[in-house]
Amino acid sequence: MGAEHDENVVWHSHAVTRAEREAQHGHQGVLLWFTGLSGSGKSTVAGALEQGLHRAGVSTYLLDGDNVRHGLCRDLGFSDADRKENIRRVGEVAKLMVDAGLVVLSAFISPHRAEREMVRDLLGEGRFIEIFVDTPLAICEARDPKGLYKKARAGELRNFTGIDAVYEAPERAEIVLNGEETVDALCEKIAAVLRSRQIIPG
């Protein structure tokens, strides 16, 4: 039986509110959800953006797909059910961090729209910004930073997104990036949106 069905597990409200934490940080808490194919550049852009935000005094945390699977999700494989659970756990952790007033950056392939919408619903209105790094498969495969496309093409890696597993592109992403542009240009586009929405100071 899960905790949500256990009458002995009760949600506790805290005396310090999210608004008070945000006031201390000097900016809003929000989840920036980077999605795209392997090799699209989402982790690179997320990492560079976090560095820029940190230098600007923004309190951040970066959740990276590989790193999460070393700890929080190390018991999960890559079946559809395990992928969904991986995203659910990341969403719950991100929600706590956003409540702490942080700008959270997450870089996950997250190939299914339903899973990304699940996290959107979990975070609530205005707290989830979907960022689609739209890079053509041919470019991603040419980059192949981890050699995964080569393994997938050779039949050594099954259920690889873009090759023998589907990627469902976002239909209503708040930000769509051309993954062939420079990292600096892409980071500035995102920062401009954050400033225009008054999430971070202008």
PDB file of C-alpha atoms in Angstrom:
ATOM      1  CA  MET A   1       0.000   0.000   0.000  1.00  0.00           C
ATOM      2  CA  GLY A   2       1.401   3.401  -0.979  1.00  0.00           C
ATOM      3  CA  ALA A   3       1.760   6.221   1.504  1.00  0.00           C
ATOM      4  CA  GLU A   4      -0.977   8.187  -0.255  1.00  0.00           C
ATOM      5  CA  HIS A   5      -3.451   5.520   0.921  1.00  0.00           C
ATOM      6  CA  ASP A   6      -2.093   5.192   4.473  1.00  0.00           C
ATOM      7  CA  GLU A   7      -4.203   7.069   7.032  1.00  0.00           C
ATOM      8  CA  ASN A   8      -1.133   7.346   9.291  1.00  0.00           C
ATOM      9  CA  VAL A   9       0.762   9.441   6.737  1.00  0.00           C
ATOM     10  CA  VAL A  10      -0.360  13.077   6.939  1.00  0.00           C
ATOM     11  CA  TRP A  11       0.843  16.079   4.894  1.00  0.00           C
ATOM     12  CA  HIS A  12       2.303  18.808   7.120  1.00  0.00           C
ATOM     13  CA  SER A  13       2.204  22.484   6.182  1.00  0.00           C
ATOM     14  CA  HIS A  14       5.311  24.447   7.159  1.00  0.00           C
ATOM     15  CA  ALA A  15       5.495  27.825   8.857  1.00  0.00           C
ATOM     16  CA  VAL A  16       7.895  29.205   6.228  1.00  0.00           C
ATOM     17  CA  THR A  17       6.049  29.635   2.938  1.00  0.00           C
ATOM     18  CA  ARG A  18       7.288  29.371  -0.632  1.00  0.00           C
ATOM     19  CA  ALA A  19       6.654  33.092  -1.087  1.00  0.00           C
ATOM     20  CA  GLU A  20       8.919  33.840   1.879  1.00  0.00           C
ATOM     21  CA  ARG A  21      11.644  31.571   0.510  1.00  0.00           C
ATOM     22  CA  GLU A  22      11.349  33.239  -2.891  1.00  0.00           C
ATOM     23  CA  ALA A  23      11.620  36.667  -1.278  1.00  0.00           C
ATOM     24  CA  GLN A  24      14.836  35.578   0.402  1.00  0.00           C
ATOM     25  CA  HIS A  25      16.254  34.286  -2.898  1.00  0.00           C
ATOM     26  CA  GLY A  26      15.111  37.345  -4.814  1.00  0.00           C
ATOM     27  CA  HIS A  27      13.408  35.367  -7.578  1.00  0.00           C
ATOM     28  CA  GLN A  28      10.629  32.829  -8.156  1.00  0.00           C
ATOM     29  CA  GLY A  29      10.926  29.066  -7.905  1.00  0.00           C
ATOM     30  CA  VAL A  30      10.336  27.330 -11.234  1.00  0.00           C
ATOM     31  CA  LEU A  31      11.123  24.112 -13.098  1.00  0.00           C
ATOM     32  CA  LEU A  32      12.804  24.442 -16.503  1.00  0.00           C
ATOM     33  CA  TRP A  33      12.161  21.100 -18.208  1.00  0.00           C
ATOM     34  CA  PHE A  34      14.572  20.496 -21.108  1.00  0.00           C
ATOM     35  CA  THR A  35      13.438  17.754 -23.478  1.00  0.00           C
ATOM     36  CA  GLY A  36      14.853  16.493 -26.762  1.00  0.00           C
ATOM     37  CA  LEU A  37      16.645  13.589 -28.369  1.00  0.00           C
ATOM     38  CA  SER A  38      19.913  12.218 -27.062  1.00  0.00           C
ATOM     39  CA  GLY A  39      22.608  14.500 -28.475  1.00  0.00           C
ATOM     40  CA  SER A  40      20.194  17.404 -28.994  1.00  0.00           C
ATOM     41  CA  GLY A  41      22.230  19.597 -26.656  1.00  0.00           C
ATOM     42  CA  LYS A  42      19.719  19.810 -23.820  1.00  0.00           C
ATOM     43  CA  SER A  43      22.215  18.889 -21.080  1.00  0.00           C
ATOM     44  CA  THR A  44      24.848  21.228 -22.507  1.00  0.00           C
ATOM     45  CA  VAL A  45      22.424  24.158 -22.682  1.00  0.00           C
ATOM     46  CA  ALA A  46      20.984  23.418 -19.232  1.00  0.00           C
ATOM     47  CA  GLY A  47      24.478  23.295 -17.735  1.00  0.00           C
ATOM     48  CA  ALA A  48      25.574  26.526 -19.383  1.00  0.00           C
ATOM     49  CA  LEU A  49      22.354  28.282 -18.385  1.00  0.00           C
ATOM     50  CA  GLU A  50      22.771  27.186 -14.770  1.00  0.00           C
ATOM     51  CA  GLN A  51      26.297  28.636 -14.718  1.00  0.00           C
ATOM     52  CA  GLY A  52      25.020  31.940 -16.061  1.00  0.00           C
ATOM     53  CA  LEU A  53      22.128  32.092 -13.612  1.00  0.00           C
ATOM     54  CA  HIS A  54      24.420  31.213 -10.715  1.00  0.00           C
ATOM     55  CA  ARG A  55      26.813  33.992 -11.665  1.00  0.00           C
ATOM     56  CA  ALA A  56      23.817  36.350 -11.696  1.00  0.00           C
ATOM     57  CA  GLY A  57      22.951  35.394  -8.114  1.00  0.00           C
ATOM     58  CA  VAL A  58      20.071  33.035  -8.902  1.00  0.00           C
ATOM     59  CA  SER A  59      19.707  29.985  -6.631  1.00  0.00           C
ATOM     60  CA  THR A  60      19.642  26.948  -8.921  1.00  0.00           C
ATOM     61  CA  TYR A  61      19.891  23.183  -9.065  1.00  0.00           C
ATOM     62  CA  LEU A  62      20.464  20.994 -12.128  1.00  0.00           C
ATOM     63  CA  LEU A  63      18.862  17.550 -12.316  1.00  0.00           C
ATOM     64  CA  ASP A  64      20.583  15.492 -15.017  1.00  0.00           C
ATOM     65  CA  GLY A  65      19.211  12.218 -16.369  1.00  0.00           C
ATOM     66  CA  ASP A  66      22.381  10.172 -15.972  1.00  0.00           C
ATOM     67  CA  ASN A  67      23.142  11.523 -12.496  1.00  0.00           C
ATOM     68  CA  VAL A  68      19.635  10.773 -11.222  1.00  0.00           C
ATOM     69  CA  ARG A  69      19.945   7.188 -12.435  1.00  0.00           C
ATOM     70  CA  HIS A  70      23.086   6.764 -10.336  1.00  0.00           C
ATOM     71  CA  GLY A  71      21.123   7.388  -7.140  1.00  0.00           C
ATOM     72  CA  LEU A  72      17.437   8.191  -6.867  1.00  0.00           C
ATOM     73  CA  CYS A  73      16.480   5.975  -9.814  1.00  0.00           C
ATOM     74  CA  ARG A  74      19.269   3.388  -9.858  1.00  0.00           C
ATOM     75  CA  ASP A  75      16.726   0.598  -9.371  1.00  0.00           C
ATOM     76  CA  LEU A  76      14.986   1.446 -12.649  1.00  0.00           C
ATOM     77  CA  GLY A  77      15.615   0.134 -16.143  1.00  0.00           C
ATOM     78  CA  PHE A  78      14.481   1.532 -19.489  1.00  0.00           C
ATOM     79  CA  SER A  79      11.133  -0.170 -20.012  1.00  0.00           C
ATOM     80  CA  ASP A  80       8.176   2.149 -20.613  1.00  0.00           C
ATOM     81  CA  ALA A  81       6.994   1.583 -17.033  1.00  0.00           C
ATOM     82  CA  ASP A  82      10.429   2.326 -15.588  1.00  0.00           C
ATOM     83  CA  ARG A  83      10.867   5.423 -17.747  1.00  0.00           C
ATOM     84  CA  LYS A  84       7.520   6.728 -16.502  1.00  0.00           C
ATOM     85  CA  GLU A  85       8.486   6.076 -12.877  1.00  0.00           C
ATOM     86  CA  ASN A  86      11.845   7.772 -13.467  1.00  0.00           C
ATOM     87  CA  ILE A  87      10.090  10.934 -14.665  1.00  0.00           C
ATOM     88  CA  ARG A  88       7.531  10.780 -11.833  1.00  0.00           C
ATOM     89  CA  ARG A  89      10.305  10.671  -9.208  1.00  0.00           C
ATOM     90  CA  VAL A  90      12.177  13.522 -10.858  1.00  0.00           C
ATOM     91  CA  GLY A  91       8.974  15.550 -10.943  1.00  0.00           C
ATOM     92  CA  GLU A  92       8.352  15.010  -7.231  1.00  0.00           C
ATOM     93  CA  VAL A  93      11.922  15.990  -6.322  1.00  0.00           C
ATOM     94  CA  ALA A  94      11.740  19.053  -8.560  1.00  0.00           C
ATOM     95  CA  LYS A  95       8.459  20.076  -6.944  1.00  0.00           C
ATOM     96  CA  LEU A  96      10.130  20.102  -3.518  1.00  0.00           C
ATOM     97  CA  MET A  97      13.031  22.163  -4.867  1.00  0.00           C
ATOM     98  CA  VAL A  98      10.676  24.658  -6.514  1.00  0.00           C
ATOM     99  CA  ASP A  99       8.833  24.944  -3.200  1.00  0.00           C
ATOM    100  CA  ALA A 100      12.218  25.815  -1.690  1.00  0.00           C
ATOM    101  CA  GLY A 101      12.354  28.737  -4.110  1.00  0.00           C
ATOM    102  CA  LEU A 102      14.983  27.368  -6.491  1.00  0.00           C
ATOM    103  CA  VAL A 103      15.190  27.617 -10.265  1.00  0.00           C
ATOM    104  CA  VAL A 104      15.439  23.922 -11.108  1.00  0.00           C
ATOM    105  CA  LEU A 105      16.805  22.815 -14.470  1.00  0.00           C
ATOM    106  CA  SER A 106      16.092  19.256 -15.595  1.00  0.00           C
ATOM    107  CA  ALA A 107      17.591  17.608 -18.681  1.00  0.00           C
ATOM    108  CA  PHE A 108      15.775  14.400 -19.623  1.00  0.00           C
ATOM    109  CA  ILE A 109      14.866  12.905 -22.980  1.00  0.00           C
ATOM    110  CA  SER A 110      11.394  12.295 -21.480  1.00  0.00           C
ATOM    111  CA  PRO A 111      10.072  11.028 -24.828  1.00  0.00           C
ATOM    112  CA  HIS A 112       6.367  10.784 -23.984  1.00  0.00           C
ATOM    113  CA  ARG A 113       4.050  13.793 -23.841  1.00  0.00           C
ATOM    114  CA  ALA A 114       1.899  12.176 -21.154  1.00  0.00           C
ATOM    115  CA  GLU A 115       4.839  11.977 -18.743  1.00  0.00           C
ATOM    116  CA  ARG A 116       5.832  15.592 -19.327  1.00  0.00           C
ATOM    117  CA  GLU A 117       2.218  16.687 -18.850  1.00  0.00           C
ATOM    118  CA  MET A 118       2.135  14.680 -15.607  1.00  0.00           C
ATOM    119  CA  VAL A 119       5.027  16.784 -14.288  1.00  0.00           C
ATOM    120  CA  ARG A 120       3.396  19.977 -15.576  1.00  0.00           C
ATOM    121  CA  ASP A 121       0.216  19.139 -13.655  1.00  0.00           C
ATOM    122  CA  LEU A 122       2.248  18.250 -10.569  1.00  0.00           C
ATOM    123  CA  LEU A 123       4.052  21.606 -10.510  1.00  0.00           C
ATOM    124  CA  GLY A 124       0.995  23.738 -11.210  1.00  0.00           C
ATOM    125  CA  GLU A 125       0.317  26.800 -13.312  1.00  0.00           C
ATOM    126  CA  GLY A 126       3.344  28.925 -14.120  1.00  0.00           C
ATOM    127  CA  ARG A 127       5.826  26.694 -12.300  1.00  0.00           C
ATOM    128  CA  PHE A 128       6.697  24.388 -15.231  1.00  0.00           C
ATOM    129  CA  ILE A 129       8.417  25.727 -18.349  1.00  0.00           C
ATOM    130  CA  GLU A 130       8.901  23.146 -21.071  1.00  0.00           C
ATOM    131  CA  ILE A 131      11.953  23.782 -23.245  1.00  0.00           C
ATOM    132  CA  PHE A 132      12.117  21.722 -26.432  1.00  0.00           C
ATOM    133  CA  VAL A 133      15.638  21.506 -27.860  1.00  0.00           C
ATOM    134  CA  ASP A 134      14.614  20.782 -31.432  1.00  0.00           C
ATOM    135  CA  THR A 135      17.631  19.213 -33.118  1.00  0.00           C
ATOM    136  CA  PRO A 136      17.242  16.973 -36.204  1.00  0.00           C
ATOM    137  CA  LEU A 137      17.933  13.282 -35.641  1.00  0.00           C
ATOM    138  CA  ALA A 138      20.719  13.350 -38.249  1.00  0.00           C
ATOM    139  CA  ILE A 139      22.538  16.070 -36.298  1.00  0.00           C
ATOM    140  CA  CYS A 140      22.081  14.251 -32.983  1.00  0.00           C
ATOM    141  CA  GLU A 141      23.353  11.033 -34.516  1.00  0.00           C
ATOM    142  CA  ALA A 142      26.356  12.788 -36.049  1.00  0.00           C
ATOM    143  CA  ARG A 143      27.244  14.228 -32.653  1.00  0.00           C
ATOM    144  CA  ASP A 144      26.627  10.939 -30.789  1.00  0.00           C
ATOM    145  CA  PRO A 145      28.566  12.125 -27.690  1.00  0.00           C
ATOM    146  CA  LYS A 146      28.140   8.822 -25.822  1.00  0.00           C
ATOM    147  CA  GLY A 147      28.318   6.490 -28.819  1.00  0.00           C
ATOM    148  CA  LEU A 148      24.752   5.372 -28.139  1.00  0.00           C
ATOM    149  CA  TYR A 149      23.394   5.844 -31.659  1.00  0.00           C
ATOM    150  CA  LYS A 150      26.185   3.666 -33.012  1.00  0.00           C
ATOM    151  CA  LYS A 151      25.252   0.925 -30.532  1.00  0.00           C
ATOM    152  CA  ALA A 152      21.546   1.303 -31.342  1.00  0.00           C
ATOM    153  CA  ARG A 153      22.189   1.050 -35.091  1.00  0.00           C
ATOM    154  CA  ALA A 154      24.270  -2.072 -34.467  1.00  0.00           C
ATOM    155  CA  GLY A 155      21.438  -3.661 -32.507  1.00  0.00           C
ATOM    156  CA  GLU A 156      23.442  -3.572 -29.263  1.00  0.00           C
ATOM    157  CA  LEU A 157      21.070  -1.129 -27.572  1.00  0.00           C
ATOM    158  CA  ARG A 158      17.322  -1.733 -27.624  1.00  0.00           C
ATOM    159  CA  ASN A 159      14.469   0.760 -27.119  1.00  0.00           C
ATOM    160  CA  PHE A 160      16.684   3.723 -27.976  1.00  0.00           C
ATOM    161  CA  THR A 161      14.696   6.913 -28.497  1.00  0.00           C
ATOM    162  CA  GLY A 162      14.737   8.095 -32.094  1.00  0.00           C
ATOM    163  CA  ILE A 163      15.891   4.758 -33.487  1.00  0.00           C
ATOM    164  CA  ASP A 164      13.556   1.978 -32.328  1.00  0.00           C
ATOM    165  CA  ALA A 165      11.584   3.901 -29.695  1.00  0.00           C
ATOM    166  CA  VAL A 166       9.337   6.884 -30.317  1.00  0.00           C
ATOM    167  CA  TYR A 167       9.958  10.501 -29.329  1.00  0.00           C
ATOM    168  CA  GLU A 168       6.812  12.607 -29.046  1.00  0.00           C
ATOM    169  CA  ALA A 169       7.748  16.228 -29.656  1.00  0.00           C
ATOM    170  CA  PRO A 170       6.044  18.802 -27.408  1.00  0.00           C
ATOM    171  CA  GLU A 171       2.887  20.401 -28.766  1.00  0.00           C
ATOM    172  CA  ARG A 172       2.789  23.380 -26.392  1.00  0.00           C
ATOM    173  CA  ALA A 173       6.332  23.965 -25.178  1.00  0.00           C
ATOM    174  CA  GLU A 174       6.826  27.437 -23.714  1.00  0.00           C
ATOM    175  CA  ILE A 175      10.241  27.658 -25.406  1.00  0.00           C
ATOM    176  CA  VAL A 176      11.383  25.947 -28.621  1.00  0.00           C
ATOM    177  CA  LEU A 177      15.102  26.129 -29.369  1.00  0.00           C
ATOM    178  CA  ASN A 178      16.953  25.401 -32.589  1.00  0.00           C
ATOM    179  CA  GLY A 179      19.580  22.965 -31.365  1.00  0.00           C
ATOM    180  CA  GLU A 180      21.963  23.967 -34.152  1.00  0.00           C
ATOM    181  CA  GLU A 181      22.383  27.511 -32.771  1.00  0.00           C
ATOM    182  CA  THR A 182      25.204  28.383 -30.374  1.00  0.00           C
ATOM    183  CA  VAL A 183      24.852  27.536 -26.707  1.00  0.00           C
ATOM    184  CA  ASP A 184      25.290  31.194 -25.747  1.00  0.00           C
ATOM    185  CA  ALA A 185      22.456  32.252 -28.055  1.00  0.00           C
ATOM    186  CA  LEU A 186      20.139  29.568 -26.694  1.00  0.00           C
ATOM    187  CA  CYS A 187      20.906  30.483 -23.082  1.00  0.00           C
ATOM    188  CA  GLU A 188      20.141  34.135 -23.770  1.00  0.00           C
ATOM    189  CA  LYS A 189      16.783  33.220 -25.338  1.00  0.00           C
ATOM    190  CA  ILE A 190      15.801  31.306 -22.209  1.00  0.00           C
ATOM    191  CA  ALA A 191      17.050  34.014 -19.847  1.00  0.00           C
ATOM    192  CA  ALA A 192      15.046  36.604 -21.813  1.00  0.00           C
ATOM    193  CA  VAL A 193      11.862  34.580 -21.250  1.00  0.00           C
ATOM    194  CA  LEU A 194      12.618  34.246 -17.533  1.00  0.00           C
ATOM    195  CA  ARG A 195      13.114  37.999 -17.264  1.00  0.00           C
ATOM    196  CA  SER A 196       9.980  38.804 -19.281  1.00  0.00           C
ATOM    197  CA  ARG A 197       7.924  36.565 -16.982  1.00  0.00           C
ATOM    198  CA  GLN A 198       9.534  38.244 -13.950  1.00  0.00           C
ATOM    199  CA  ILE A 199      10.810  34.887 -12.702  1.00  0.00           C
ATOM    200  CA  ILE A 200      14.295  36.356 -12.334  1.00  0.00           C
ATOM    201  CA  PRO A 201      15.233  40.044 -12.006  1.00  0.00           C
ATOM    202  CA  GLY A 202      15.550  41.986 -15.261  1.00  0.00           C
TER     203      GLY A 202
END
